[in-house]
């Protein structure tokens, strides 16, 4: 696991560089797209590159991490609407190139299975972008999630519902109780993972993620078992890391071959 401590804007540019390098190598690469605040600077940096002609995502594909249950297509808080606003509509992805689990399906179990199959048929995710919840979730794998889980229905913690009420006009009652989410096992299948965390509210979860014991109590810790993960944090999110000086030292003396 690599840990990079950098200002949020710089994180956006570094990850956009990685995406550009991936697309140069493989124009039809599969991106794993998180929603929420954490990836916004990445999406801004990618959109700038597409706008000025440095990058094209015309052949790329994308899979979202999760979706609320019960929000119909077009609902402003449905994650498919949000990813469209925050990213898809700002780049040159083909129509329907980005898919998400259907949280409004009549048969949610079948929708989860179909989603797993769609990811498999696309050849898997090349680069997965993640945020982290204050309770340590990735996607919506709340504490107690099986480390081997696949896409399924989950019940959101009250902490997550309160954290996300800001997207629902600060009305926590409007935040659904349930979601469909890629499982931890699904996420672990991605060939490369970048996780972005900024702000003091993420510091405790980040310290568990990077330096804690692997446990379903802090689901993001499963990433310690992935071979290609980079955790990008700003100073605030890095505040509870014990080995912060070492992470800075590693970056200052980066091995060019690694
Ligand atoms: C969103 C997702 C969540 C968020 C996490 C952090 O698709 O899967 O895990 O990444 O809740 O949210 P923000 O970035 O809004 O703090």
mmCIF file of C-alpha atoms and ligand atoms in Angstrom:
data_model
loop_
_atom_site.group_PDB
_atom_site.id
_atom_site.type_symbol
_atom_site.label_atom_id
_atom_site.label_comp_id
_atom_site.label_asym_id
_atom_site.label_seq_id
_atom_site.Cartn_x
_atom_site.Cartn_y
_atom_site.Cartn_z
ATOM 1 C CA UNK A 1 0.000 0.000 0.000
ATOM 2 C CA UNK A 2 1.417 3.388 -1.018
ATOM 3 C CA UNK A 3 0.439 6.431 1.020
ATOM 4 C CA UNK A 4 0.718 9.845 -0.603
ATOM 5 C CA UNK A 5 0.157 12.981 1.464
ATOM 6 C CA UNK A 6 -0.620 15.931 -0.782
ATOM 7 C CA UNK A 7 -3.012 18.887 -1.096
ATOM 8 C CA UNK A 8 -6.399 17.940 -2.543
ATOM 9 C CA UNK A 9 -5.841 19.747 -5.862
ATOM 10 C CA UNK A 10 -2.527 17.994 -6.375
ATOM 11 C CA UNK A 11 -4.201 14.638 -5.655
ATOM 12 C CA UNK A 12 -6.704 15.371 -8.440
ATOM 13 C CA UNK A 13 -3.906 16.057 -10.924
ATOM 14 C CA UNK A 14 -1.835 13.002 -9.930
ATOM 15 C CA UNK A 15 -4.779 10.622 -10.344
ATOM 16 C CA UNK A 16 -5.785 12.300 -13.621
ATOM 17 C CA UNK A 17 -2.201 11.659 -14.826
ATOM 18 C CA UNK A 18 -2.644 7.990 -13.902
ATOM 19 C CA UNK A 19 -5.946 7.804 -15.769
ATOM 20 C CA UNK A 20 -4.385 9.477 -18.827
ATOM 21 C CA UNK A 21 -1.499 6.984 -18.767
ATOM 22 C CA UNK A 22 -3.925 4.068 -18.497
ATOM 23 C CA UNK A 23 -6.041 5.336 -21.419
ATOM 24 C CA UNK A 24 -2.933 5.929 -23.547
ATOM 25 C CA UNK A 25 -2.032 2.294 -22.996
ATOM 26 C CA UNK A 26 -5.568 0.938 -23.252
ATOM 27 C CA UNK A 27 -8.168 3.315 -24.746
ATOM 28 C CA UNK A 28 -11.064 1.022 -23.804
ATOM 29 C CA UNK A 29 -9.980 0.742 -20.160
ATOM 30 C CA UNK A 30 -12.606 0.152 -17.481
ATOM 31 C CA UNK A 31 -12.756 2.809 -14.767
ATOM 32 C CA UNK A 32 -14.379 2.224 -11.394
ATOM 33 C CA UNK A 33 -16.184 5.415 -10.409
ATOM 34 C CA UNK A 34 -17.010 6.546 -6.875
ATOM 35 C CA UNK A 35 -19.617 9.204 -6.168
ATOM 36 C CA UNK A 36 -19.563 11.747 -3.328
ATOM 37 C CA UNK A 37 -17.153 14.571 -2.582
ATOM 38 C CA UNK A 38 -13.816 12.743 -2.524
ATOM 39 C CA UNK A 39 -13.335 12.108 -6.266
ATOM 40 C CA UNK A 40 -14.560 15.530 -7.437
ATOM 41 C CA UNK A 41 -11.106 17.028 -7.904
ATOM 42 C CA UNK A 42 -10.080 13.986 -9.938
ATOM 43 C CA UNK A 43 -13.151 14.392 -12.138
ATOM 44 C CA UNK A 44 -12.420 18.124 -12.505
ATOM 45 C CA UNK A 45 -8.834 17.413 -13.564
ATOM 46 C CA UNK A 46 -9.917 14.712 -16.049
ATOM 47 C CA UNK A 47 -12.653 16.967 -17.478
ATOM 48 C CA UNK A 48 -10.100 19.766 -18.037
ATOM 49 C CA UNK A 49 -7.867 17.384 -19.976
ATOM 50 C CA UNK A 50 -10.758 16.200 -22.132
ATOM 51 C CA UNK A 51 -11.895 19.789 -22.741
ATOM 52 C CA UNK A 52 -8.496 20.903 -23.991
ATOM 53 C CA UNK A 53 -7.984 17.796 -26.119
ATOM 54 C CA UNK A 54 -5.205 16.158 -24.073
ATOM 55 C CA UNK A 55 -7.324 13.114 -23.204
ATOM 56 C CA UNK A 56 -10.231 11.238 -24.723
ATOM 57 C CA UNK A 57 -12.445 8.745 -22.912
ATOM 58 C CA UNK A 58 -14.423 7.984 -26.084
ATOM 59 C CA UNK A 59 -13.638 4.263 -25.858
ATOM 60 C CA UNK A 60 -13.440 3.930 -22.082
ATOM 61 C CA UNK A 61 -16.079 2.314 -19.924
ATOM 62 C CA UNK A 62 -17.080 2.785 -16.309
ATOM 63 C CA UNK A 63 -18.789 1.037 -13.434
ATOM 64 C CA UNK A 64 -20.174 2.802 -10.404
ATOM 65 C CA UNK A 65 -19.721 1.443 -6.897
ATOM 66 C CA UNK A 66 -23.180 1.697 -5.449
ATOM 67 C CA UNK A 67 -26.706 3.062 -5.637
ATOM 68 C CA UNK A 68 -29.450 3.939 -3.186
ATOM 69 C CA UNK A 69 -32.474 1.669 -3.126
ATOM 70 C CA UNK A 70 -35.769 3.197 -4.171
ATOM 71 C CA UNK A 71 -34.673 6.366 -5.955
ATOM 72 C CA UNK A 72 -36.152 6.341 -9.470
ATOM 73 C CA UNK A 73 -34.178 7.145 -12.631
ATOM 74 C CA UNK A 74 -33.715 10.917 -12.818
ATOM 75 C CA UNK A 75 -33.999 11.506 -9.037
ATOM 76 C CA UNK A 76 -31.417 14.225 -8.262
ATOM 77 C CA UNK A 77 -29.800 12.122 -5.497
ATOM 78 C CA UNK A 78 -29.753 8.856 -7.406
ATOM 79 C CA UNK A 79 -26.079 8.099 -7.905
ATOM 80 C CA UNK A 80 -26.562 7.556 -11.643
ATOM 81 C CA UNK A 81 -27.795 11.176 -11.841
ATOM 82 C CA UNK A 82 -24.951 12.398 -9.637
ATOM 83 C CA UNK A 83 -22.176 10.678 -11.611
ATOM 84 C CA UNK A 84 -23.703 12.031 -14.803
ATOM 85 C CA UNK A 85 -23.571 15.582 -13.443
ATOM 86 C CA UNK A 86 -20.189 15.314 -11.743
ATOM 87 C CA UNK A 87 -18.342 13.423 -14.445
ATOM 88 C CA UNK A 88 -20.009 11.731 -17.410
ATOM 89 C CA UNK A 89 -21.628 14.855 -18.895
ATOM 90 C CA UNK A 90 -18.290 16.701 -18.660
ATOM 91 C CA UNK A 91 -16.206 14.207 -20.641
ATOM 92 C CA UNK A 92 -16.558 12.389 -23.962
ATOM 93 C CA UNK A 93 -17.594 8.965 -22.682
ATOM 94 C CA UNK A 94 -19.965 7.189 -25.066
ATOM 95 C CA UNK A 95 -23.654 7.093 -24.110
ATOM 96 C CA UNK A 96 -24.295 4.141 -21.797
ATOM 97 C CA UNK A 97 -20.557 3.623 -21.261
ATOM 98 C CA UNK A 98 -21.059 3.987 -17.506
ATOM 99 C CA UNK A 99 -23.252 1.560 -15.629
ATOM 100 C CA UNK A 100 -24.433 1.322 -12.059
ATOM 101 C CA UNK A 101 -26.454 -1.181 -10.073
ATOM 102 C CA UNK A 102 -30.207 -0.565 -10.413
ATOM 103 C CA UNK A 103 -31.439 0.337 -6.957
ATOM 104 C CA UNK A 104 -34.981 0.752 -8.264
ATOM 105 C CA UNK A 105 -35.268 -2.745 -9.750
ATOM 106 C CA UNK A 106 -38.244 -4.897 -8.806
ATOM 107 C CA UNK A 107 -35.858 -7.781 -8.065
ATOM 108 C CA UNK A 108 -32.861 -6.300 -6.265
ATOM 109 C CA UNK A 109 -31.061 -9.634 -5.915
ATOM 110 C CA UNK A 110 -31.265 -10.202 -9.665
ATOM 111 C CA UNK A 111 -30.030 -6.629 -10.264
ATOM 112 C CA UNK A 112 -26.978 -7.351 -8.068
ATOM 113 C CA UNK A 113 -26.202 -10.577 -9.923
ATOM 114 C CA UNK A 114 -26.620 -8.845 -13.294
ATOM 115 C CA UNK A 115 -24.228 -6.125 -12.170
ATOM 116 C CA UNK A 116 -21.537 -8.618 -11.162
ATOM 117 C CA UNK A 117 -21.940 -10.305 -14.524
ATOM 118 C CA UNK A 118 -21.686 -7.007 -16.420
ATOM 119 C CA UNK A 119 -18.399 -6.177 -14.675
ATOM 120 C CA UNK A 120 -17.069 -9.640 -15.466
ATOM 121 C CA UNK A 121 -18.123 -9.400 -19.114
ATOM 122 C CA UNK A 122 -16.358 -6.053 -19.430
ATOM 123 C CA UNK A 123 -13.158 -7.791 -18.362
ATOM 124 C CA UNK A 124 -13.047 -6.328 -14.840
ATOM 125 C CA UNK A 125 -12.077 -2.902 -13.556
ATOM 126 C CA UNK A 126 -8.639 -1.570 -14.500
ATOM 127 C CA UNK A 127 -8.534 1.408 -12.150
ATOM 128 C CA UNK A 128 -10.943 1.769 -9.240
ATOM 129 C CA UNK A 129 -11.400 5.180 -7.602
ATOM 130 C CA UNK A 130 -12.601 5.028 -3.994
ATOM 131 C CA UNK A 131 -13.526 7.389 -1.199
ATOM 132 C CA UNK A 132 -13.888 6.246 2.404
ATOM 133 C CA UNK A 133 -16.735 6.790 4.854
ATOM 134 C CA UNK A 134 -16.142 8.189 8.327
ATOM 135 C CA UNK A 135 -17.148 4.716 9.607
ATOM 136 C CA UNK A 136 -14.544 3.041 7.403
ATOM 137 C CA UNK A 137 -16.823 1.898 4.585
ATOM 138 C CA UNK A 138 -15.690 1.669 0.980
ATOM 139 C CA UNK A 139 -18.498 1.740 -1.541
ATOM 140 C CA UNK A 140 -21.343 1.136 0.943
ATOM 141 C CA UNK A 141 -19.742 -1.833 2.687
ATOM 142 C CA UNK A 142 -20.591 -0.838 6.207
ATOM 143 C CA UNK A 143 -18.859 -2.240 9.327
ATOM 144 C CA UNK A 144 -19.469 -5.964 9.616
ATOM 145 C CA UNK A 145 -19.387 -6.523 5.858
ATOM 146 C CA UNK A 146 -17.872 -9.793 4.747
ATOM 147 C CA UNK A 147 -14.379 -9.202 3.414
ATOM 148 C CA UNK A 148 -15.310 -11.535 0.533
ATOM 149 C CA UNK A 149 -18.709 -9.973 -0.220
ATOM 150 C CA UNK A 150 -20.103 -9.408 -3.724
ATOM 151 C CA UNK A 151 -22.687 -6.905 -4.958
ATOM 152 C CA UNK A 152 -25.724 -7.046 -2.680
ATOM 153 C CA UNK A 153 -28.270 -5.061 -0.693
ATOM 154 C CA UNK A 154 -26.877 -3.378 2.439
ATOM 155 C CA UNK A 155 -28.435 -1.341 5.231
ATOM 156 C CA UNK A 156 -26.709 2.007 5.711
ATOM 157 C CA UNK A 157 -25.473 2.952 9.183
ATOM 158 C CA UNK A 158 -27.095 5.970 10.792
ATOM 159 C CA UNK A 159 -23.649 7.609 10.673
ATOM 160 C CA UNK A 160 -23.541 7.260 6.880
ATOM 161 C CA UNK A 161 -27.116 8.528 6.549
ATOM 162 C CA UNK A 162 -26.225 11.592 8.605
ATOM 163 C CA UNK A 163 -22.970 12.124 6.679
ATOM 164 C CA UNK A 164 -24.869 11.995 3.378
ATOM 165 C CA UNK A 165 -27.824 14.135 4.458
ATOM 166 C CA UNK A 166 -25.946 17.118 2.993
ATOM 167 C CA UNK A 167 -26.756 15.746 -0.466
ATOM 168 C CA UNK A 168 -30.463 15.526 0.484
ATOM 169 C CA UNK A 169 -30.978 19.145 1.541
ATOM 170 C CA UNK A 170 -29.759 18.318 5.078
ATOM 171 C CA UNK A 171 -32.878 16.166 5.555
ATOM 172 C CA UNK A 172 -31.639 12.899 7.072
ATOM 173 C CA UNK A 173 -35.130 11.412 6.779
ATOM 174 C CA UNK A 174 -34.832 11.697 3.000
ATOM 175 C CA UNK A 175 -31.697 9.516 2.916
ATOM 176 C CA UNK A 176 -32.638 5.940 2.020
ATOM 177 C CA UNK A 177 -31.883 3.205 4.554
ATOM 178 C CA UNK A 178 -30.768 0.720 1.908
ATOM 179 C CA UNK A 179 -28.409 0.564 -1.032
ATOM 180 C CA UNK A 180 -26.959 -1.813 -3.575
ATOM 181 C CA UNK A 181 -23.209 -1.916 -3.309
ATOM 182 C CA UNK A 182 -20.309 -3.700 -4.902
ATOM 183 C CA UNK A 183 -18.928 -6.061 -2.288
ATOM 184 C CA UNK A 184 -15.454 -5.902 -0.797
ATOM 185 C CA UNK A 185 -14.579 -8.973 -2.870
ATOM 186 C CA UNK A 186 -15.849 -7.222 -5.999
ATOM 187 C CA UNK A 187 -13.716 -4.157 -5.290
ATOM 188 C CA UNK A 188 -10.674 -6.306 -4.535
ATOM 189 C CA UNK A 189 -10.889 -7.750 -8.069
ATOM 190 C CA UNK A 190 -9.957 -4.362 -9.568
ATOM 191 C CA UNK A 191 -6.476 -4.424 -11.029
ATOM 192 C CA UNK A 192 -5.483 -1.127 -9.429
ATOM 193 C CA UNK A 193 -7.111 0.952 -6.697
ATOM 194 C CA UNK A 194 -6.722 4.596 -5.677
ATOM 195 C CA UNK A 195 -8.464 5.817 -2.552
ATOM 196 C CA UNK A 196 -8.842 9.515 -1.796
ATOM 197 C CA UNK A 197 -9.578 10.946 1.652
ATOM 198 C CA UNK A 198 -9.520 14.578 2.689
ATOM 199 C CA UNK A 199 -10.492 16.432 5.852
ATOM 200 C CA UNK A 200 -10.260 15.698 9.576
ATOM 201 C CA UNK A 201 -13.519 13.740 9.583
ATOM 202 C CA UNK A 202 -11.699 10.977 7.662
ATOM 203 C CA UNK A 203 -8.587 10.847 9.883
ATOM 204 C CA UNK A 204 -9.744 8.007 12.152
ATOM 205 C CA UNK A 205 -10.925 5.824 9.264
ATOM 206 C CA UNK A 206 -7.663 6.495 7.385
ATOM 207 C CA UNK A 207 -5.551 5.481 10.387
ATOM 208 C CA UNK A 208 -7.412 2.148 10.561
ATOM 209 C CA UNK A 209 -7.212 1.677 6.786
ATOM 210 C CA UNK A 210 -3.450 2.178 6.634
ATOM 211 C CA UNK A 211 -2.167 1.100 10.040
ATOM 212 C CA UNK A 212 -4.971 -0.861 11.730
ATOM 213 C CA UNK A 213 -5.691 -4.566 11.900
ATOM 214 C CA UNK A 214 -7.609 -6.037 8.962
ATOM 215 C CA UNK A 215 -11.142 -6.448 10.214
ATOM 216 C CA UNK A 216 -14.757 -6.210 9.131
ATOM 217 C CA UNK A 217 -15.085 -3.577 11.870
ATOM 218 C CA UNK A 218 -13.226 -1.181 9.522
ATOM 219 C CA UNK A 219 -14.098 -2.601 6.091
ATOM 220 C CA UNK A 220 -11.577 -0.496 4.131
ATOM 221 C CA UNK A 221 -8.767 -2.412 5.875
ATOM 222 C CA UNK A 222 -9.345 -5.243 3.394
ATOM 223 C CA UNK A 223 -7.358 -3.088 0.947
ATOM 224 C CA UNK A 224 -4.207 -4.014 2.872
ATOM 225 C CA UNK A 225 -4.514 -7.343 1.032
ATOM 226 C CA UNK A 226 -4.537 -5.715 -2.424
ATOM 227 C CA UNK A 227 -1.251 -5.582 -4.291
ATOM 228 C CA UNK A 228 -1.717 -2.240 -6.050
ATOM 229 C CA UNK A 229 -3.379 0.344 -3.827
ATOM 230 C CA UNK A 230 -2.461 4.004 -3.440
ATOM 231 C CA UNK A 231 -4.045 5.966 -0.602
ATOM 232 C CA UNK A 232 -4.071 9.718 -1.262
ATOM 233 C CA UNK A 233 -4.667 11.876 1.806
ATOM 234 C CA UNK A 234 -4.395 15.552 2.590
ATOM 235 C CA UNK A 235 -2.732 16.747 5.803
ATOM 236 C CA UNK A 236 -6.022 16.713 7.731
ATOM 237 C CA UNK A 237 -6.920 13.153 6.782
ATOM 238 C CA UNK A 238 -3.325 12.074 7.568
ATOM 239 C CA UNK A 239 -3.474 13.607 11.060
ATOM 240 C CA UNK A 240 -3.827 10.295 12.965
ATOM 241 C CA UNK A 241 -1.235 8.291 11.018
ATOM 242 C CA UNK A 242 1.653 7.139 13.218
ATOM 243 C CA UNK A 243 4.177 6.639 10.431
ATOM 244 C CA UNK A 244 3.481 9.905 8.661
ATOM 245 C CA UNK A 245 7.185 10.832 8.514
ATOM 246 C CA UNK A 246 7.978 7.540 6.812
ATOM 247 C CA UNK A 247 5.273 8.065 4.159
ATOM 248 C CA UNK A 248 6.740 11.500 3.395
ATOM 249 C CA UNK A 249 10.240 10.008 3.298
ATOM 250 C CA UNK A 250 9.130 7.305 0.845
ATOM 251 C CA UNK A 251 7.649 9.898 -1.474
ATOM 252 C CA UNK A 252 10.752 12.084 -1.296
ATOM 253 C CA UNK A 253 12.957 9.101 -2.170
ATOM 254 C CA UNK A 254 10.632 7.412 -4.603
ATOM 255 C CA UNK A 255 12.202 4.448 -6.353
ATOM 256 C CA UNK A 256 11.856 5.189 -10.058
ATOM 257 C CA UNK A 257 11.466 1.535 -11.017
ATOM 258 C CA UNK A 258 8.628 0.817 -8.569
HETATM 259 C C1 LIG B 1 -19.731 6.607 -3.046
HETATM 260 C C2 LIG B 1 -19.176 5.638 -2.119
HETATM 261 C C3 LIG B 1 -18.821 5.983 -0.713
HETATM 262 C C4 LIG B 1 -18.098 7.318 -0.580
HETATM 263 C C5 LIG B 1 -17.830 7.614 0.888
HETATM 264 C C6 LIG B 1 -17.167 8.953 1.069
HETATM 265 O O1 LIG B 1 -19.981 5.989 -4.290
HETATM 266 O O2 LIG B 1 -19.020 4.538 -2.504
HETATM 267 O O3 LIG B 1 -18.007 4.979 -0.169
HETATM 268 O O4 LIG B 1 -16.881 7.266 -1.281
HETATM 269 O O5 LIG B 1 -19.045 7.607 1.587
HETATM 270 O O6 LIG B 1 -18.031 9.950 0.648
HETATM 271 P P1 LIG B 1 -17.516 11.430 0.424
HETATM 272 O O7 LIG B 1 -16.478 11.363 -0.629
HETATM 273 O O8 LIG B 1 -18.731 12.198 -0.031
HETATM 274 O O9 LIG B 1 -16.970 11.882 1.729
#
